[in-house]
Coordinates of C-alpha atoms and ligand atoms in Angstrom, one line a residue:
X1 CA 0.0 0.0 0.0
X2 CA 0.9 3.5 -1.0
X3 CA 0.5 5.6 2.4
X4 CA 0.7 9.9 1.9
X5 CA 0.7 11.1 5.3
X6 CA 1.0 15.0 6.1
X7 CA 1.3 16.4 9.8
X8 CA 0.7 19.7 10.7
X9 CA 3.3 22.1 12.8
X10 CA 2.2 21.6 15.8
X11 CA 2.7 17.8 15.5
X12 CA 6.2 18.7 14.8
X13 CA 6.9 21.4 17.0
X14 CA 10.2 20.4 19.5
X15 CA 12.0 17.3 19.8
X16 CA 9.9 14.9 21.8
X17 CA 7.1 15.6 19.0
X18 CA 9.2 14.8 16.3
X19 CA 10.5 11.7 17.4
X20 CA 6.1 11.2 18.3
X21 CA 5.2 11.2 14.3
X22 CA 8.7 9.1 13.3
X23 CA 7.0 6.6 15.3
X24 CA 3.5 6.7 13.5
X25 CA 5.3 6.7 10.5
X26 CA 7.4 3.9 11.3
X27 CA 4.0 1.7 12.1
X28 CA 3.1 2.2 8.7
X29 CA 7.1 1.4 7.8
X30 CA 7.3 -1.1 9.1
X31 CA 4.5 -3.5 7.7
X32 CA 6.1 -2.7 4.4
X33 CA 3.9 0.1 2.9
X34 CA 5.2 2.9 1.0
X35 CA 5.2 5.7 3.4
X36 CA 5.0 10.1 1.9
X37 CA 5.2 12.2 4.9
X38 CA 4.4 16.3 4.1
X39 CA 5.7 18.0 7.1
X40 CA 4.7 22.0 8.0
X41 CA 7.1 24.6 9.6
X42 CA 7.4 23.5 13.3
X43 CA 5.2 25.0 16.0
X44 CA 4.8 28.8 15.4
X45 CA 7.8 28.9 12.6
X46 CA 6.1 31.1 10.0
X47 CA 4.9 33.5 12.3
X48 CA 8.1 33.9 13.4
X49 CA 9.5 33.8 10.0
X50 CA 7.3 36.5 9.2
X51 CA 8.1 38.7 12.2
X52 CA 11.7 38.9 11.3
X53 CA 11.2 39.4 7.8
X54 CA 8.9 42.6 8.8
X55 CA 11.5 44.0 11.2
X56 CA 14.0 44.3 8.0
X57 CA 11.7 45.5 5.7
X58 CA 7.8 46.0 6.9
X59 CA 6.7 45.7 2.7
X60 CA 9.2 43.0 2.1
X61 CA 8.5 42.0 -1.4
X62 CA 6.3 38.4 -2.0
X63 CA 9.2 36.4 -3.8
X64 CA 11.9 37.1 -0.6
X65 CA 8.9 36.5 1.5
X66 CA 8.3 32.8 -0.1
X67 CA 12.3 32.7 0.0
X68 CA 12.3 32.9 4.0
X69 CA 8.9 31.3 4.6
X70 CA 9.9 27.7 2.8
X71 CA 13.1 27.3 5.5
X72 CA 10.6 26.7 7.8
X73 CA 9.4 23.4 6.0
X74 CA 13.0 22.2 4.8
X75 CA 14.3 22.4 8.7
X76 CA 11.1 19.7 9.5
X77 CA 11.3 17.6 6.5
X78 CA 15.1 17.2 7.5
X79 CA 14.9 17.3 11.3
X80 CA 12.6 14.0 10.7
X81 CA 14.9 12.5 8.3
X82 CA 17.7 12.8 10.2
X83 CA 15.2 11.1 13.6
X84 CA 14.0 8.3 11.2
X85 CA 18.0 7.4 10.7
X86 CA 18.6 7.8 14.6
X87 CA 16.0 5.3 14.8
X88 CA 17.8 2.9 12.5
X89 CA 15.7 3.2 9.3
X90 CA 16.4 4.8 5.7
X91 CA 14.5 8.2 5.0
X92 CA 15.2 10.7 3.0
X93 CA 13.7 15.0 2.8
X94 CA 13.0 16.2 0.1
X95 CA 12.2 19.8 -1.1
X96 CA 9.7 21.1 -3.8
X97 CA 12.5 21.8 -6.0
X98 CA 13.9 18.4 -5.8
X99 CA 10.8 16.7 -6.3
X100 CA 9.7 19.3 -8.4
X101 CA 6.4 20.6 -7.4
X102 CA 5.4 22.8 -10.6
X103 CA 3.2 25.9 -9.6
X104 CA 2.0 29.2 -11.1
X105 CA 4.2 32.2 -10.3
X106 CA 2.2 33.9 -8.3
X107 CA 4.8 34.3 -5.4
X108 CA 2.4 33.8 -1.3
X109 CA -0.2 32.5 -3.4
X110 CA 0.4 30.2 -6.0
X111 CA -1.4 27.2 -7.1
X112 CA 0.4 23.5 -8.1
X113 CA 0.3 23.0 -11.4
X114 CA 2.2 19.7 -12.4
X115 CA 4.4 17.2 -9.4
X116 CA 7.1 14.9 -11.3
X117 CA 6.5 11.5 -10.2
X118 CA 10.0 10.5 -10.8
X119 CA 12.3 11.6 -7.7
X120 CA 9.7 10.3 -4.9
X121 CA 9.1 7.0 -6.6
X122 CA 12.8 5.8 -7.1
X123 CA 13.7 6.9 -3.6
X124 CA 10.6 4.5 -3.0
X125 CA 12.0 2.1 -4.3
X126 CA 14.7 1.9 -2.9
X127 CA 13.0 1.4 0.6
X128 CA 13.3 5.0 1.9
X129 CA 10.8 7.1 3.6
X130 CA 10.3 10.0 1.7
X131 CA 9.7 13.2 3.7
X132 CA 8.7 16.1 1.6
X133 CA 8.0 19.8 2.3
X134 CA 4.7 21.3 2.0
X135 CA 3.8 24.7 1.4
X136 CA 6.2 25.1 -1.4
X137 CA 6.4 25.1 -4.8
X138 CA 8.6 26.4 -7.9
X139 CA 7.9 28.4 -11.0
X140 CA 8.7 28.6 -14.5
X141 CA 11.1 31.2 -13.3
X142 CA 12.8 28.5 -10.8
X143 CA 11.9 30.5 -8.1
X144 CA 10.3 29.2 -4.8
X145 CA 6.6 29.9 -4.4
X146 CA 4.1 29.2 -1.3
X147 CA 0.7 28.1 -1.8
X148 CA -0.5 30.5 1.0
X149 CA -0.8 29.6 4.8
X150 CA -2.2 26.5 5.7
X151 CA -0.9 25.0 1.9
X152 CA 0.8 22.1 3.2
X153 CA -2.7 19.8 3.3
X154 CA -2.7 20.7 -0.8
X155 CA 0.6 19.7 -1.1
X156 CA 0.0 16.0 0.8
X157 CA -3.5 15.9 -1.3
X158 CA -1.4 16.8 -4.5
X159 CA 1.3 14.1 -3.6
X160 CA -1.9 11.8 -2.8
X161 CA -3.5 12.3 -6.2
X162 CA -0.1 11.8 -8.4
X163 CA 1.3 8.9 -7.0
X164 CA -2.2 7.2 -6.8
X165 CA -2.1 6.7 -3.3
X166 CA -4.0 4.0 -1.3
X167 CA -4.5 6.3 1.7
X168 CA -4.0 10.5 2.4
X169 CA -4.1 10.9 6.3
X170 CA -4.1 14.5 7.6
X171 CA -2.6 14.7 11.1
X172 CA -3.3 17.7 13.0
X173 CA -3.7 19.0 17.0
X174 CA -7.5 18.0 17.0
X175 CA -9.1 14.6 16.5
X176 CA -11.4 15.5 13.3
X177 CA -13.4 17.7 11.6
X178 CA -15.9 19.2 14.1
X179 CA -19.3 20.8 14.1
X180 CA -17.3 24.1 14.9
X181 CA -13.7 24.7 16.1
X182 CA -13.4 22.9 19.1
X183 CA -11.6 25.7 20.8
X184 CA -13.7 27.9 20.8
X185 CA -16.8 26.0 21.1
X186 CA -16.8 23.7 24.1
X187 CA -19.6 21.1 23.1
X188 CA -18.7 21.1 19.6
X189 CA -19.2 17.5 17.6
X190 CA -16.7 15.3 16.3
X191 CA -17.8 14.6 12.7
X192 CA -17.7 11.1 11.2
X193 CA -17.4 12.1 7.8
X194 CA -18.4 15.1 6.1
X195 CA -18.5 15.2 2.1
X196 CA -16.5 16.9 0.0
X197 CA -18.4 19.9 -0.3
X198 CA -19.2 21.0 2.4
X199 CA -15.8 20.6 3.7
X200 CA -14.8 23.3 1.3
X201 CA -17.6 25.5 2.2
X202 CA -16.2 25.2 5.9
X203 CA -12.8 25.4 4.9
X204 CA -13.5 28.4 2.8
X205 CA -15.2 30.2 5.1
X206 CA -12.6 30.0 7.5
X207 CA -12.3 26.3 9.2
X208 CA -8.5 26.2 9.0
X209 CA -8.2 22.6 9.7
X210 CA -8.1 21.7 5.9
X211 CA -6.6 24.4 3.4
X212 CA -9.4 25.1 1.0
X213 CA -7.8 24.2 -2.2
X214 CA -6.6 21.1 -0.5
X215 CA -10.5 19.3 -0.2
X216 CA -11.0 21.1 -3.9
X217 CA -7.9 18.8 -5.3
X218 CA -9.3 15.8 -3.0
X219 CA -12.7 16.3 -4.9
X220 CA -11.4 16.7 -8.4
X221 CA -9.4 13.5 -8.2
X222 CA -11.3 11.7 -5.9
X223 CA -8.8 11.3 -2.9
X224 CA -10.6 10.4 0.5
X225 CA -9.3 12.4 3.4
X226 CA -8.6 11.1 6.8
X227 CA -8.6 13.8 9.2
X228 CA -7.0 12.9 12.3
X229 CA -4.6 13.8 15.7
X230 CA -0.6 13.1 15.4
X231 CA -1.7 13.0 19.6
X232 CA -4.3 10.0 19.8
X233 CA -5.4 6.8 18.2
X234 CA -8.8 8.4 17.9
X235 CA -10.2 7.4 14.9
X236 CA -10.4 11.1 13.2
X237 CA -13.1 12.0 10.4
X238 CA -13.1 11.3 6.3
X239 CA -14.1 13.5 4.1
X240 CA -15.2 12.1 0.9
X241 CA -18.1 12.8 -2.0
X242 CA -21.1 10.9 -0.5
X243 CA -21.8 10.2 3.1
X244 CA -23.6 7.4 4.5
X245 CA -25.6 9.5 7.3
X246 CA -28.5 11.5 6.1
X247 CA -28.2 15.0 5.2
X248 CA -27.5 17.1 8.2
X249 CA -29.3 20.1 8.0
X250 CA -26.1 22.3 9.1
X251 CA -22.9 20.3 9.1
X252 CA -21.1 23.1 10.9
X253 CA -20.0 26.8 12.0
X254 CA -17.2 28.4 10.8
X255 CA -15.5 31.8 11.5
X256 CA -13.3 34.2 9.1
X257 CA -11.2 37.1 10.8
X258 CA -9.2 37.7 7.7
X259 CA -12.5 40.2 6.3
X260 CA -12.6 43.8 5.8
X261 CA -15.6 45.9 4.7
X262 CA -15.4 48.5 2.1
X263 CA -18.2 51.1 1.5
X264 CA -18.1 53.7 -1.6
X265 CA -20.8 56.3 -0.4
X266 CA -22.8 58.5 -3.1
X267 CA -22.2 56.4 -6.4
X268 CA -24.3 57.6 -9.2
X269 CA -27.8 55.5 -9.7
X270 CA -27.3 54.7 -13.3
X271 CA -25.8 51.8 -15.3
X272 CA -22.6 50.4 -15.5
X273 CA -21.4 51.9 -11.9
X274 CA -21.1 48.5 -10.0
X275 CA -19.5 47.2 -13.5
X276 CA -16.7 49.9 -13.1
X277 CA -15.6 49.5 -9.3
X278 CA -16.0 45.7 -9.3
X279 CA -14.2 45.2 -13.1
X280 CA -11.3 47.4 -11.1
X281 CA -11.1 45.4 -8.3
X282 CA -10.9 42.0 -10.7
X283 CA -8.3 43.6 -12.6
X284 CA -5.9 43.3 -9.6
X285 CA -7.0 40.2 -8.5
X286 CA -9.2 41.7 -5.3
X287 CA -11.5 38.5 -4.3
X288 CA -14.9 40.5 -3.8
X289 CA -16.9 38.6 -1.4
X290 CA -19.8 39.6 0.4
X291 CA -22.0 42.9 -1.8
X292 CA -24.9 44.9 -0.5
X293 CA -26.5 47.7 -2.8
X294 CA -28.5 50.4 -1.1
X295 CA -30.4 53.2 -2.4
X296 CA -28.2 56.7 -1.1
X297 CA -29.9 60.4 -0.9
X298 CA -30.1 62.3 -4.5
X299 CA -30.2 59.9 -6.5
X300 CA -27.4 58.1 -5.6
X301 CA -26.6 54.5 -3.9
X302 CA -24.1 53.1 -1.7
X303 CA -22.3 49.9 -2.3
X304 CA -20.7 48.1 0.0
X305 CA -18.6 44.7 0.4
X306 CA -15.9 43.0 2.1
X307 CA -12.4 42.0 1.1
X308 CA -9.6 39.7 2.9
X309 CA -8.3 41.6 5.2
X310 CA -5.0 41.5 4.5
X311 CA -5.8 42.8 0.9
X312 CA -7.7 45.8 2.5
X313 CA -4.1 48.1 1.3
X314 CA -4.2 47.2 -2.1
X315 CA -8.1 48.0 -2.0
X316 CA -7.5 51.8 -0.5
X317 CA -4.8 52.6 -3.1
X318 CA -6.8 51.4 -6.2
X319 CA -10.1 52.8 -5.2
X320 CA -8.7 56.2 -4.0
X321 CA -6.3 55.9 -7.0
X322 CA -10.2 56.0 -9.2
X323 CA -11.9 58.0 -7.1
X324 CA -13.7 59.4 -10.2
X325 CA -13.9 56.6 -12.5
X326 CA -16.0 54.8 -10.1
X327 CA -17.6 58.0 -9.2
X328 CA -18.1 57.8 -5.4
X329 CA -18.1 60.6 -3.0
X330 CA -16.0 59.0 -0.6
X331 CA -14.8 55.4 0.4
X332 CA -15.2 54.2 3.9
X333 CA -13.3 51.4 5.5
X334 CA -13.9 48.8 8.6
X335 CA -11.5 46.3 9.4
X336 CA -13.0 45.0 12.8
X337 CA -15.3 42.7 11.2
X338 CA -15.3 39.3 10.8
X339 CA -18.0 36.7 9.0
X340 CA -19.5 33.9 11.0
X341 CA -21.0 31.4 8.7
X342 CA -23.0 28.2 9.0
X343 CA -22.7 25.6 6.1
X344 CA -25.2 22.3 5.6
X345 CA -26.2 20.3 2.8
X346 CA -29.8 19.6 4.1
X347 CA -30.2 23.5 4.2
X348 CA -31.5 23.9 1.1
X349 CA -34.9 22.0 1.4
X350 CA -35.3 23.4 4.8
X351 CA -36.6 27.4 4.5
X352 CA -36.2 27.8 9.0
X353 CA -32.5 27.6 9.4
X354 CA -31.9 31.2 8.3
X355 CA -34.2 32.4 10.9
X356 CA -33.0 30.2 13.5
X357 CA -29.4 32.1 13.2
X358 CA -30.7 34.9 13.3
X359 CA -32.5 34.8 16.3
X360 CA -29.8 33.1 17.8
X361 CA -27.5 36.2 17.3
X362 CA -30.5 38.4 18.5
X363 CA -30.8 36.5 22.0
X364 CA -26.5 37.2 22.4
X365 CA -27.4 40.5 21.2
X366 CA -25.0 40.5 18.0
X367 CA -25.6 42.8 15.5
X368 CA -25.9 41.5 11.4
X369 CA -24.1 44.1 9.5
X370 CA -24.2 42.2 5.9
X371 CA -26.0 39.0 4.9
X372 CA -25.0 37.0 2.1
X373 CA -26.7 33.1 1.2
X374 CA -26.1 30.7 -0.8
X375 CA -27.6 26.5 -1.3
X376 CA -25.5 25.3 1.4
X377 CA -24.3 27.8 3.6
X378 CA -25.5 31.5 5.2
X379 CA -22.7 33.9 6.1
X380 CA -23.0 37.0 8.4
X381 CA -21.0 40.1 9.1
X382 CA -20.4 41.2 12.3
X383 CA -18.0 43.0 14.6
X384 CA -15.1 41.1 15.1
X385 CA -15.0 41.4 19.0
X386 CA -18.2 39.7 19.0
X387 CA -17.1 36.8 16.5
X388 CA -16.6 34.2 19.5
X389 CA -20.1 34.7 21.3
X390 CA -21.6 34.5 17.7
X391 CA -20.2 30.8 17.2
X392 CA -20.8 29.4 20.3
X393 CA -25.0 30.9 20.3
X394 CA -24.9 29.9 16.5
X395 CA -23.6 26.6 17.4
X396 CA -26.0 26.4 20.6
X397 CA -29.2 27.7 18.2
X398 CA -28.5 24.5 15.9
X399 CA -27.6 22.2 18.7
X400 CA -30.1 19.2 18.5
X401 CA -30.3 19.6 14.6
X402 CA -26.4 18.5 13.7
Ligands
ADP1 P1 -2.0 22.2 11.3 O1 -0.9 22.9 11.8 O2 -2.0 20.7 11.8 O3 -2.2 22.3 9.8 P2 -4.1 24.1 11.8 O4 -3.9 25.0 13.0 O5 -3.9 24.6 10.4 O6 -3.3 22.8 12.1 O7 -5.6 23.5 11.9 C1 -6.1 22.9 13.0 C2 -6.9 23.9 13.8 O8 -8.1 24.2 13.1 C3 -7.4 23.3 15.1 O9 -6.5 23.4 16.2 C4 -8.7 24.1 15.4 O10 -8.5 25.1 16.4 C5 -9.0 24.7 14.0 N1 -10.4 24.5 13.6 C6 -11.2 25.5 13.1 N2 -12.4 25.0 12.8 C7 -12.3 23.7 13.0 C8 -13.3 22.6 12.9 N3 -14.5 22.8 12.4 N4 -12.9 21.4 13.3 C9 -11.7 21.1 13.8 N5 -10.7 22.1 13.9 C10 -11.1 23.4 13.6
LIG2 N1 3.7 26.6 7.5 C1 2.7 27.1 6.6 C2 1.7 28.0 7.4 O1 1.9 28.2 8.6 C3 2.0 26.0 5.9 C4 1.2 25.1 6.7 O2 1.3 25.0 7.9 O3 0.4 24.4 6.1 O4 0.8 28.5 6.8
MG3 MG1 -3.0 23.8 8.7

């Protein structure tokens, strides 16, 4: 069997931990699979990576940025290399550029293109563990790329899908997906299995225990996902296309600080306007999420949205950059919101659910600044202080129905 197994940085994060997954791996190892292991930067590593990048330059420019932020993931992939051969057995790291993991060039954000087969199998075959960075890519420039935090799950799902594998096990620091994050929410559910799609609805809207394009690749090429802790032998929870349970009417609660809202006040009511700001935005790749219209005083409206939050610079300098073109009176910015969203297959055929958040976040007396639905999930923007009591009387409004 053909085992891809990826652990996350907390898994990895000092010494005893380390030597924690070379045993896991080594139970696989040892009954003669074929074992890929995808390590992440150890505990806090990119953070940190980050800091010090910022205290040099506080722009630093995306390619250095990718430069410093893949050292992370070479120090784990050979740490655990070098603790598989203390142990007596053969392993050997890898990085993206030996393996080579082909991406697009767009440097913190790129997207894997092509992985060559080649390097991985033939240290396979000669009976070595194979421990290979995640996170990282290259170009058609040969420079190192990232595939944005969190990428090392699309990198083990990538491996997964190439080589064919028998089995993609994500290790992390919880035991499974649950109905919300489990850290913040107290009686939160331990799913069983979740299908594909509403695992990326969850991861999307801001469920960091799978990377979003990591569940997409899983779907497309049809790898099942074991989700499951590097800390216990609990049995974790798969995410695959069709589940065996009935529909749950809301699967779970998710949470996304990473959201600012934008407002251009006094737009001219006539054609084309939303055209002109939005078509500017696309133009420098600004993901437009969230969109209310709203009729303004003189014959005007207001349009408001939201953006990541960490593109909320970019945003200022283009729109203020077009003040005219877009013809607004003024842009107004708030970036101490965040969007609390619930995601379900079974809510579609059930017209309540909607009202039942709602209320919810009326009895904690949260405020709704922007609704936005869709099939299979609801999303709401609210103050970001409040984002924690939102999930857990969310989570408590949907209790009995998960
Ligand atoms: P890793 O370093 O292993 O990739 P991450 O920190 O990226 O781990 O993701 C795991 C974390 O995701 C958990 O510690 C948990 O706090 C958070 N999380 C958010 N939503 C959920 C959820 N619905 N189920 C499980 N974990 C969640
Ligand atoms: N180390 C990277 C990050 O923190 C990638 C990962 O953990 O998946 O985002
Ligand atoms: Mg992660």
């Amino acid at each position: 069997m053909l085992i891809v197994k990826k652990f996350g940085g907390s898994s990895v994060a000092n010494k005893e931990r380390v030597y924690n997954v070379a045993e896991r791996i080594l139970e696989d190892y040892k009954e003669g699979h074929d074992v890929v292991v995808v390590l992440s930067a150890q505990g806090d590593t990119t953070d940190e990576l980050i800091a010090k990048a910022k205290e040099i330059n506080p722009n630093p420019s995306r390619r250095e940025m990718d430069m410093i932020l893949t050292t992370g993931e070479q120090q784990s992939v050979a740490l655990m290399s070098m603790a598989l051969q203390n142990l007596g057995y053969p392993a050997i790291s890898l990085n993206a550029y030996q393996v080579k993991m082909h991406t697009t060039s767009v440097y913190s954000n790129a997207r894997l293109k092509r992985i060559d087969a080649e390097r991985i199998n033939s240290e396979l075959e000669r009976k070595n563990i194979v421990l290979v960075t995640g996170f990282q890519g290259i170009n058609k420039y040969d420079d190192i790329t990232t595939l944005g935090r969190g990428g090392s799950d699309t990198t083990a799902v990538a491996i997964a899908a190439e080589l064919n594998a028998d089995k993609c096990e994500i290790y992390t620091d919880v035991d499974g997906v649950y109905t919300a994050d489990p850290r913040v929410v107290k009686d939160a559910v331990k799913l069983n299995e979740i299908t594909y799609d509403e695992m990326l609805e969850l991861a999307s809207l801001g469920a960091k225990v799978l990377h979003n394009r990591s569940v997409e690749l899983a779907k497309k090429y049809g790898v099942e996902l074991v989700v499951r802790s590097s800390l216990t032998k609990a049995e974790g929870t798969i995410v695959r296309e069709e589940c065996k349970m009935e529909k749950m009417l809301v699967s779970g609660v998710a949470a996304d600080k990473n959201v600012a809202r934008v407002a251009a006040i006094g737009i001219k009511d006539e054609p084309g306007k939303a055209f002109s700001l939005f078509s500017l935005l696309a133009k420098h790749n600004i993901n437009v999420d969230i969109i209310l219209q709203s009729i303004g005083r003189n014959n005007t409206k207001d349009i408001s949205f939201t953006v990541p939050r960490d593109a909320l610079e970019d945003t200022k300098k283009i729109l203020q950059d077009n003040l005219s073109r877009i013809s607004a009176e003024r842009i107004e910015y708030d970036d101490s919101v965040s969007k609390v969203s619930i995601v379900g297959a079974g809510m579609a055929s059930n017209p309540g659910v909607a009202a039942v958040m709602f209320e919810s976040l009326y009895d904690a007396d949260i405020n709704i600044k922007m609704i936005s639905t869709s099939e299979i999930k609801i999303s709401v923007l609210i103050n970001e202080k409040d984002t924690d009591s939102a999930v857990n009387a969310i989570h408590e409004g949907f209790k009995d129905r998960f």
